[in-house]
Structures are given as structure tokens and as C-alpha cells.
Coordinates of C-alpha atoms in Angstrom, one line a residue:
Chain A
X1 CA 60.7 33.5 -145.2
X2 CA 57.3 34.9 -146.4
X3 CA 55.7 37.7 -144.6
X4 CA 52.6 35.9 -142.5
X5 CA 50.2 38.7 -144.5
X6 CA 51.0 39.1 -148.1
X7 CA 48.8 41.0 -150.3
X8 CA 46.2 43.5 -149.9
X9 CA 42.7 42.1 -149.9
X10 CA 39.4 44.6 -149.6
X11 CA 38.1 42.1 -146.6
X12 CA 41.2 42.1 -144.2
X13 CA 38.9 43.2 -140.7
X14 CA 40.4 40.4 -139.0
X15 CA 43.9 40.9 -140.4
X16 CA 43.4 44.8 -139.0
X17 CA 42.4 43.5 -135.6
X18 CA 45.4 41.3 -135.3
X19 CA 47.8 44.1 -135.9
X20 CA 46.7 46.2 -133.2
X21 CA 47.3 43.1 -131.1
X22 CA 51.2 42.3 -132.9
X23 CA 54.0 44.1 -131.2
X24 CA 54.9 47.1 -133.7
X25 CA 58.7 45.5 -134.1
X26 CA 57.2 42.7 -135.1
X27 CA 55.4 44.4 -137.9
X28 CA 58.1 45.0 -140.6
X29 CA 58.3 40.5 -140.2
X30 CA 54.4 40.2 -140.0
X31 CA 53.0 42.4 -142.8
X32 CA 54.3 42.1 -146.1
X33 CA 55.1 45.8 -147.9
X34 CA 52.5 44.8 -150.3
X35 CA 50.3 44.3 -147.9
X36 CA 51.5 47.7 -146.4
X37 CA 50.7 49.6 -149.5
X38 CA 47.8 48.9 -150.0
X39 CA 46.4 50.3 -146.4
X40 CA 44.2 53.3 -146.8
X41 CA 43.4 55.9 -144.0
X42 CA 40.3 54.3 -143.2
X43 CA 42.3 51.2 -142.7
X44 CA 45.2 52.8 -140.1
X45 CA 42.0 54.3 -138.4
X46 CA 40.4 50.8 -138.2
X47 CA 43.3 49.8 -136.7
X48 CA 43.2 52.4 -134.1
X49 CA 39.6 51.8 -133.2
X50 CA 40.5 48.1 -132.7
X51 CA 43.2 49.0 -130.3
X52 CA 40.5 51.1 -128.5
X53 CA 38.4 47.7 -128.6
X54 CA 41.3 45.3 -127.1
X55 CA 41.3 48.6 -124.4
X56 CA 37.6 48.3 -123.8
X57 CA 38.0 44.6 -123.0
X58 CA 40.7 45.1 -120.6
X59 CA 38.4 47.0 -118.6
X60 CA 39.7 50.1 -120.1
X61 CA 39.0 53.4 -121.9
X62 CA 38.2 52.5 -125.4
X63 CA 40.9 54.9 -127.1
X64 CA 43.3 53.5 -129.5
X65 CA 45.9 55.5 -132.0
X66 CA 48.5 54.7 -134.7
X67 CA 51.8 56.1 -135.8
X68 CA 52.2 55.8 -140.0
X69 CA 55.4 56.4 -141.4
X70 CA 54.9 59.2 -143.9
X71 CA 56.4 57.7 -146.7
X72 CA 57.0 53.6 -145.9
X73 CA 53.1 53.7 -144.9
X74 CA 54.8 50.9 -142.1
X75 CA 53.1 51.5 -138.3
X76 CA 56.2 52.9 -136.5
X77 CA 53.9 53.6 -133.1
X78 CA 50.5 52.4 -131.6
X79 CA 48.6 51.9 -128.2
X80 CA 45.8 52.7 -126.3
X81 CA 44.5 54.2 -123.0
X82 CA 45.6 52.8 -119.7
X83 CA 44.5 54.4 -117.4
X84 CA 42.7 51.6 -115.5
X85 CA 45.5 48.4 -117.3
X86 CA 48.6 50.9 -116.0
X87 CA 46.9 52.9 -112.9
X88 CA 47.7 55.8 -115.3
X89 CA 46.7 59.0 -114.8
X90 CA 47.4 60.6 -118.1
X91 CA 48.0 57.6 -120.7
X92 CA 46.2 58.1 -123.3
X93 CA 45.9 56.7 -127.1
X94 CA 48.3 59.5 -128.2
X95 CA 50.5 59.3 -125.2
X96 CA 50.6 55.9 -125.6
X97 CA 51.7 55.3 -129.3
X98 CA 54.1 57.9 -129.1
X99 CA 55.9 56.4 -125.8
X100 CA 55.9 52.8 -128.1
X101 CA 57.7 54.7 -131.2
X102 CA 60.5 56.1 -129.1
X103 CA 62.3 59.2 -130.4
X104 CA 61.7 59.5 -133.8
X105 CA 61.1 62.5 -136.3
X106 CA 57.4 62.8 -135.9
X107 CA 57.5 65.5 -138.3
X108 CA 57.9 62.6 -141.3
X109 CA 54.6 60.6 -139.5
X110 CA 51.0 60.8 -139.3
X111 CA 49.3 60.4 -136.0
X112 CA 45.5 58.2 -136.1
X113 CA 43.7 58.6 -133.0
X114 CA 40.4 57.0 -132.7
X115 CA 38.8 60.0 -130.6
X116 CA 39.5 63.7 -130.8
X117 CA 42.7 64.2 -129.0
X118 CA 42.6 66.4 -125.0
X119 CA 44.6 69.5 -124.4
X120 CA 47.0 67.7 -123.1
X121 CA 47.8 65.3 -126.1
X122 CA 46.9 68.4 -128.6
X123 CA 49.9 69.9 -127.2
X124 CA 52.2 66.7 -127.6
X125 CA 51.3 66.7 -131.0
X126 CA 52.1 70.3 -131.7
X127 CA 55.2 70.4 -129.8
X128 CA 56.7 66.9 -131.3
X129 CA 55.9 68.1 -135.0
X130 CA 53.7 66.1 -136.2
X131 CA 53.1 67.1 -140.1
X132 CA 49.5 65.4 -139.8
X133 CA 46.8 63.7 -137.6
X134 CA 43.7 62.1 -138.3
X135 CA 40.7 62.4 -136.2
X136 CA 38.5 59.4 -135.8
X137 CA 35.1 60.7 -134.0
X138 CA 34.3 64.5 -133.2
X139 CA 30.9 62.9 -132.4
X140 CA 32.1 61.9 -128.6
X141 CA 34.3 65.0 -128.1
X142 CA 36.4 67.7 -130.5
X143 CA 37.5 71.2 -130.4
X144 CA 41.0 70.7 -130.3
X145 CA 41.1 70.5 -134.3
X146 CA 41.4 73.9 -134.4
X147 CA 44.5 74.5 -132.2
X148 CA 46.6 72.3 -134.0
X149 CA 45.7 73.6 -137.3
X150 CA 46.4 76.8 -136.2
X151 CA 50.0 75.2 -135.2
X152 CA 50.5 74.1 -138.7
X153 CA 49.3 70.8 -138.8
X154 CA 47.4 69.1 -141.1
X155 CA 43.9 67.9 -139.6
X156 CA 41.3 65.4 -141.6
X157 CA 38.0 64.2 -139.7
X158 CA 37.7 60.9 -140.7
X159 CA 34.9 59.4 -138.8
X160 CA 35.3 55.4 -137.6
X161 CA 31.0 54.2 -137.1
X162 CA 32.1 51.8 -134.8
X163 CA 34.8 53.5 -133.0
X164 CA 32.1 56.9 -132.5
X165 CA 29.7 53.5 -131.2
X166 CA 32.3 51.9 -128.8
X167 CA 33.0 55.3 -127.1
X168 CA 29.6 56.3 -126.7
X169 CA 28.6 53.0 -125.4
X170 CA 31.7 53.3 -123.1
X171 CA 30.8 56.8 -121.6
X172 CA 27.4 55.6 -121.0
X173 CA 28.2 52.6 -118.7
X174 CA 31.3 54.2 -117.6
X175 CA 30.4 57.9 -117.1
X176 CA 32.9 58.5 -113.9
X177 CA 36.1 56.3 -115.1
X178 CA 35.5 58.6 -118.8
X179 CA 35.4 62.1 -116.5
X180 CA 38.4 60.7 -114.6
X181 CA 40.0 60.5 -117.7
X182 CA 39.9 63.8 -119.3
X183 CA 40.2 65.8 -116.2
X184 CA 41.2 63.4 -113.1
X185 CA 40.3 62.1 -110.1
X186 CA 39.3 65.6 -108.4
X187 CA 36.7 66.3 -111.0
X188 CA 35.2 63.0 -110.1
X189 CA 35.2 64.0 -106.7
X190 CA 33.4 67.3 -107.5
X191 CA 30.9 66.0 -109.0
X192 CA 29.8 64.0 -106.3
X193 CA 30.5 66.9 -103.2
Chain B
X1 CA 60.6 48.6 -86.1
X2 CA 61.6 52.5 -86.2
X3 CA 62.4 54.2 -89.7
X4 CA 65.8 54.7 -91.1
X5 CA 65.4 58.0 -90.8
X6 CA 63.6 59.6 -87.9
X7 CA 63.7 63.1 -86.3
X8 CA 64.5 66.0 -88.9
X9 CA 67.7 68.0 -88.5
X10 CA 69.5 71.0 -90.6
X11 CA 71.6 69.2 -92.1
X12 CA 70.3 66.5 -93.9
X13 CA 71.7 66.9 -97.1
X14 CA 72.7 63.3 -97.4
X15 CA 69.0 62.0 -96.3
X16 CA 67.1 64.0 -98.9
X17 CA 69.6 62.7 -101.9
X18 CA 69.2 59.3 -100.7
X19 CA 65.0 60.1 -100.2
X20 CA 65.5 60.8 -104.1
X21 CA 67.0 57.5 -105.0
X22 CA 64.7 55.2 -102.6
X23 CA 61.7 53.8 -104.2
X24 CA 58.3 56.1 -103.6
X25 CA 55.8 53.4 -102.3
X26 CA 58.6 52.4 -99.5
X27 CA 59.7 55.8 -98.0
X28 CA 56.8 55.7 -95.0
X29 CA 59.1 52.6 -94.3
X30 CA 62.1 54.5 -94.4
X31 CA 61.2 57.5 -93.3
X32 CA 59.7 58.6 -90.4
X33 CA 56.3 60.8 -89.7
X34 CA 58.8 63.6 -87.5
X35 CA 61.2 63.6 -90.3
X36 CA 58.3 64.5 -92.6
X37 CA 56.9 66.9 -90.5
X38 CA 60.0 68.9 -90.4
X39 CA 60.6 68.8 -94.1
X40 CA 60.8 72.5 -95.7
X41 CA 59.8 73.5 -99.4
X42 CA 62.9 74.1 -99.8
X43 CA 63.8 70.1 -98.9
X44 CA 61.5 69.1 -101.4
X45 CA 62.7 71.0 -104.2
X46 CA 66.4 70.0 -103.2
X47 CA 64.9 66.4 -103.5
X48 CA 63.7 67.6 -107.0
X49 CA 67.0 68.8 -107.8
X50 CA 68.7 64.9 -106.3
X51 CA 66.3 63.4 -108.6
X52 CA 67.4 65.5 -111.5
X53 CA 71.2 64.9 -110.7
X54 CA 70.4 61.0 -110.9
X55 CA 69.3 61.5 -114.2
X56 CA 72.5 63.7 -115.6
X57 CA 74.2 61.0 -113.7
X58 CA 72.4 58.6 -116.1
X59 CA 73.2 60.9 -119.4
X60 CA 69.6 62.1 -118.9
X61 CA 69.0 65.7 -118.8
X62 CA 68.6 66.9 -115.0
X63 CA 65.5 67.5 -114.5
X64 CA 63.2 66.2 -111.5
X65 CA 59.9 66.6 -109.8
X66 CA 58.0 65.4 -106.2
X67 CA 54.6 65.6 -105.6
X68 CA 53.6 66.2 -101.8
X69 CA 50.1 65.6 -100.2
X70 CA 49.1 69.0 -98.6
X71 CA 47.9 67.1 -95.4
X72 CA 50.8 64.7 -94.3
X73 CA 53.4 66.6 -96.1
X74 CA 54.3 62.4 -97.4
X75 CA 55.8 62.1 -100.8
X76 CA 53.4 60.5 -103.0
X77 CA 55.0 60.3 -106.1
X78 CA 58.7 61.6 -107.6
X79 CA 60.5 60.9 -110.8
X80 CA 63.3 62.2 -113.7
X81 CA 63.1 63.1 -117.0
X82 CA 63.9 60.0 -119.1
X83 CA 64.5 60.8 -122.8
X84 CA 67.9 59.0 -123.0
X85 CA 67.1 56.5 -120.3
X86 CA 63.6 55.2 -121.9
X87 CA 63.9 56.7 -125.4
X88 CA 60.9 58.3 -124.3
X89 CA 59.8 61.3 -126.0
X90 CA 57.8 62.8 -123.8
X91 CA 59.0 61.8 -120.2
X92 CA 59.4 64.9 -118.5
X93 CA 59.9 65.0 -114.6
X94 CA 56.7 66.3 -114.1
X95 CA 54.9 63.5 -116.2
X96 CA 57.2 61.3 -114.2
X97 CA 56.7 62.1 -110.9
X98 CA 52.4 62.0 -112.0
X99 CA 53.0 58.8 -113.5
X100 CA 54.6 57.5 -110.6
X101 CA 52.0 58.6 -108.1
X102 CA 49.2 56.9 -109.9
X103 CA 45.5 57.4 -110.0
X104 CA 45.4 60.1 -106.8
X105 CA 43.5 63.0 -106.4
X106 CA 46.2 65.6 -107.4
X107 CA 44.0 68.4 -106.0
X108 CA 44.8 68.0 -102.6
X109 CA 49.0 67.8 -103.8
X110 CA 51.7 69.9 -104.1
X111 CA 54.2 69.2 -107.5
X112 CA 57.6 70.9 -106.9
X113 CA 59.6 71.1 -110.0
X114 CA 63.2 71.4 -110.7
X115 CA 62.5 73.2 -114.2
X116 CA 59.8 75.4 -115.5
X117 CA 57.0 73.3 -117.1
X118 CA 57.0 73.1 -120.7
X119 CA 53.8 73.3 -122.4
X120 CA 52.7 69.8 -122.3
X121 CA 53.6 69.8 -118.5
X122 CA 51.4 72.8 -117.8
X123 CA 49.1 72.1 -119.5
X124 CA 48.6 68.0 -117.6
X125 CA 48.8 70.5 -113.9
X126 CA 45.7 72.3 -114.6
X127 CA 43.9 69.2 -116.1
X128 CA 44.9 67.2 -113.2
X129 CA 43.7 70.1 -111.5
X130 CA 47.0 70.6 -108.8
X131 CA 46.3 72.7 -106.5
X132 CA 49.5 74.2 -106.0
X133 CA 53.1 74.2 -108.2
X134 CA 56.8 74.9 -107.1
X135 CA 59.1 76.2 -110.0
X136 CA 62.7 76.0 -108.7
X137 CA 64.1 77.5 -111.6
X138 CA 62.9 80.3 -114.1
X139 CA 66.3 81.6 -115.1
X140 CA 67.0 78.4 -117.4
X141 CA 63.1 78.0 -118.5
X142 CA 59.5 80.0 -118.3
X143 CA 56.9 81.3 -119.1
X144 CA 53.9 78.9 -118.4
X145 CA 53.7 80.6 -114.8
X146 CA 51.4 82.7 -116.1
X147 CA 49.0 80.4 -117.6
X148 CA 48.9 77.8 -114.6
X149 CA 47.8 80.9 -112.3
X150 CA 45.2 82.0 -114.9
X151 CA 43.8 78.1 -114.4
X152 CA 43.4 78.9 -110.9
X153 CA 46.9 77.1 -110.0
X154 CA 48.6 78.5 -107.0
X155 CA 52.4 79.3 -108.1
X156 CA 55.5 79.6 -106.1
X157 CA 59.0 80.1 -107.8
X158 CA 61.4 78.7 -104.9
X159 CA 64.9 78.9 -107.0
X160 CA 67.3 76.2 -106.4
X161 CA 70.8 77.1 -107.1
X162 CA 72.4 73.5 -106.9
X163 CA 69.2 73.1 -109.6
X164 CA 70.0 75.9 -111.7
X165 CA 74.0 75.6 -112.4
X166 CA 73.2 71.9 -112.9
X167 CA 70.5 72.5 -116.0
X168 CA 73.1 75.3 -117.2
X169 CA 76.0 72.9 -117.4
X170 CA 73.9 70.0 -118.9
X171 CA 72.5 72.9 -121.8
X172 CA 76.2 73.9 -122.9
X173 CA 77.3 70.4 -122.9
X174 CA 74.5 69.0 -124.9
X175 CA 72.3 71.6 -126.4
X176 CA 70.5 68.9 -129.0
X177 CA 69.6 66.7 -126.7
X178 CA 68.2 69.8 -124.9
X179 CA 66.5 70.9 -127.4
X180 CA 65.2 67.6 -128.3
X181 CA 63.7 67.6 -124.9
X182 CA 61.5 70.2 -125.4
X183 CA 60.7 70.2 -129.4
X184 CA 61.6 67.0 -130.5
X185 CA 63.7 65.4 -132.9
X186 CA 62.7 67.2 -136.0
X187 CA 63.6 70.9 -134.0
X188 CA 67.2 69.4 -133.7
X189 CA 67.4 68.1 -137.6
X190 CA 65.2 71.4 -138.6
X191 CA 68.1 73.5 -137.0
X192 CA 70.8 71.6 -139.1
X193 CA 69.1 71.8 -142.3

């Protein structure tokens, strides 16, 4: 049996945007390793900002990340936010991939996350070993860069237009659900007393 | 229809192991409003403990948490780690017990732990802003006391010794998957390389 995607093409947006929607078992069946090979970093990061996407039309935070075997290139982990799909009060892009790859050596992978990752998921990353992790927009939120260089790991900005649009547009319609997010339900509250 | 359980006595060992096993969203069912009001900190961190000893029981590692609303003293969320149990990575008891108590306002809650938070633990209290955390066990784990108080966390250590020989027998028997617990799968291969 042939692998449903074969070879690399330079015009594969909707091939990307059906692999955030595959189940990641079903990958290694779905993609062909050709096709695998010839993903780039802007493509696994496209990838992530679609999962963000299928998030935002769920009703949910538009955050989306991808786990990339360091030297297969295969996507061993993926997700995205659920706070509102799960009533979840901490799942987020980086949470969620790394729950879907199980326990692995994250130390041989490279984590994609479609938004600047919180303190909490900064620390997950540090204290799971991750050798790298790829930043999709700084625009919408950042800082954390710093902490997990200084914790050994790699770090590359590698700005996504329409992932930085998505969030922006999210946080404007959405301002409470994105404060929930970040620092939960009582800083809602707070705002509002 | 009157509640399983109804007025709180001394000895109630056998009620709070079974309050560990029974399903969160059920126990104002099972468990009646006097029985709650009579409930110590010391009941809920043995619950913690109950919860933890379901999860050795499981070939998890034996740690557990309960989250308790300040007002009603009701349990409003519990859980267990569940590395072997989910192949999560990440699931500590703390994350599990949040988790299980959904989108709340954590501020006006109590988390009583069977185990020192870890880093990614603390770090989730004080951006789920908590207003107040139990630690039932600082001779096995600690450190991050220190940091929740500097967020403005109120901290109680409450030492549990059913709690603390448990986590003791479960680290000489299996010190990988300990280890793995708290750094990850590359720690454990890093420490046999």
C-alpha cells in the first residue's frame, strides 16, 4: 500500500492542514518518508498554527504545537489548547502535544509551538529535556525565551503571519477566555471586582 | 435520601480511603454536609495519601492531591499521578487533582498534596493563583516552598507518615521510574550512559 501523501510538493497548505487533523499514529501510514523529508521548520510550524486554527473553530484558544522527531523528521506529538473543548484549566498547545506523545525521550525531539510558551509550559520543557523548541509569534506574548535558553535549550523565533494574525484576532474578541487562560479564572474575576 | 456517610467521627479511616476511590462530582451524594464539616487537614491530606496508595496499587508512583473550597470545606477536585497508568509524562497529582476540578476559581481553594510540588507543579499553583497549599511530605521532596510563599501562596507543611514511608518504599523499589517522574525519560537513559 502506498502512503496517501507521497512526495514533497512546495504547495502542500492543504496537505499541512489535514495533518493537524490525522491522528499522529496514523501518521507513519498517511505521510510517505519522502514526503516527511522534505518538511522544513516553516512547514512543522504551519502545522502547528493549523492546529491552533481547528482550536479556534472549536470555540477554542487558537494555540496549536508539534512534536518532530529529531532525526526521523516524523510528528511523534501534536495538539492544541483546550481549555474551553476539555473544561481545562491548564491544557495548553505544549501540554497538549506532549500528553499525545506519551513517554518518550524528549531530549531526541523538537517542540513547535505556535505562540511563545507560559511559565508553566516553559518549565515542562526544561524539565522533560527538550534539546530544542521553536517559537512561532513573540508578537502576541514572549519572555520565556530566555529561561529556557538559559536551561540549555536551543530557542529559534520563527514567526508564523497567520498564526501572530489568528491570536491577535482571538485576544481581541476573546479578551477574558485569553486572561483565563494564562493566569485562570481568579484573574478574570479581579479584573472585574 | 440521606448520604452514605453522615455525621463525622474519629475513626473514619475506612470513609476517607473509600472518599479517595469514589468519583469527585458524586461525593455531595455520598457524603454528607456534617461529615464535611467535621473533616480535619489532616483527613484531607490522609485522603491525599489514599489517593496516592491507589496509584502504587496501580504500579503508579504514590502520589496524590485534593483540592478543598475554603467555604464549604467540599472536595472539588482530587486525582493521582498517572505516568504508568496514562503514559503520561507529565500527570502529577497536583495537575491531576486541577484537571479534575475543571475551570473553578482556584483562589478561593485549598490543594493538599501528598509530595512536595515539583517545578512544573509550583509553578501551575501560583498561576492558578491558589490561595493556600498543604505539603504532607518534605522529607522525600522540597524545596519549592519557598517560591510558592514568595508568590504570595500561603504554605502549610502537614507531614503524613502513612504518606512518607509509602513514597520511600516506592523510591527504593523503583528509582527509574522515580526519576522519570520528575526529569523525564532522557534523566533515566542520561544516568545509564
Amino acid at each position: 500500500m502506498e502512503a496517501l501523501f507521497k512526495s514533497y510538493s512546495e504547495n502542500n497548505e492543504a496537505v499541512l492542514r489535514a495533518i493537524a487533523h490525522m491522528p499522529t499514529q496514523s501518521l507513519p501510514v498517511l505521510i510517505g518518508q519522502d514526503f516527511v523529508q522534505g518538511l522544513t521548520d516553516a512547514d512543522y510550524m504551519r502545522i502547528a498554527v493549523y492546529l491552533a486554527q481547528k482550536s479556534d473553530e472549536e470555540g477554542g484558544c487558537p494555540i496549536g504545537a508539534v512534536i518532530v522527531d529529531n532525526t526521523t523528521g516524523q510528528i511523534v506529538g501534536k495538539g492544541h489548547n483546550t481549555l474551553i473543548q476539555e473544561d481545562h484549566p491548564y491544557n495548553h498547545g505544549e501540554t497538549s502535544a506532549i500528553r499525545d506523545a506519551g513517554r518518550i525521550d524528549f531530549s531526541q525531539t523538537t517542540l513547535f509551538t505556535s505562540l511563545s510558551p507560559c511559565d508553566v509550559c516553559a518549565t515542562l520543557l526544561y524539565m522533560r529535556g527538550f534539546s530544542r523548541v521553536v517559537v512561532g509569534d513573540v508578537t502576541n506574548a514572549g519572555g520565556n525565551e530566555a529561561l529556557l535558553r538559559e536551561k540549555g535549550i536551543q530557542v529559534d523565533i520563527l514567526e508564523d503571519k497567520l498564526g501572530i494574525e489568528q491570536y491577535a484576532k482571538f485576544r481581541a474578541e476573546k479578551p477574558d477566555q485569553d486572561l483565563e487562560d494564562w493566569q485562570g479564572l481568579s484573574a478574570v474575576k479581579n479584573q472585574c471586582g
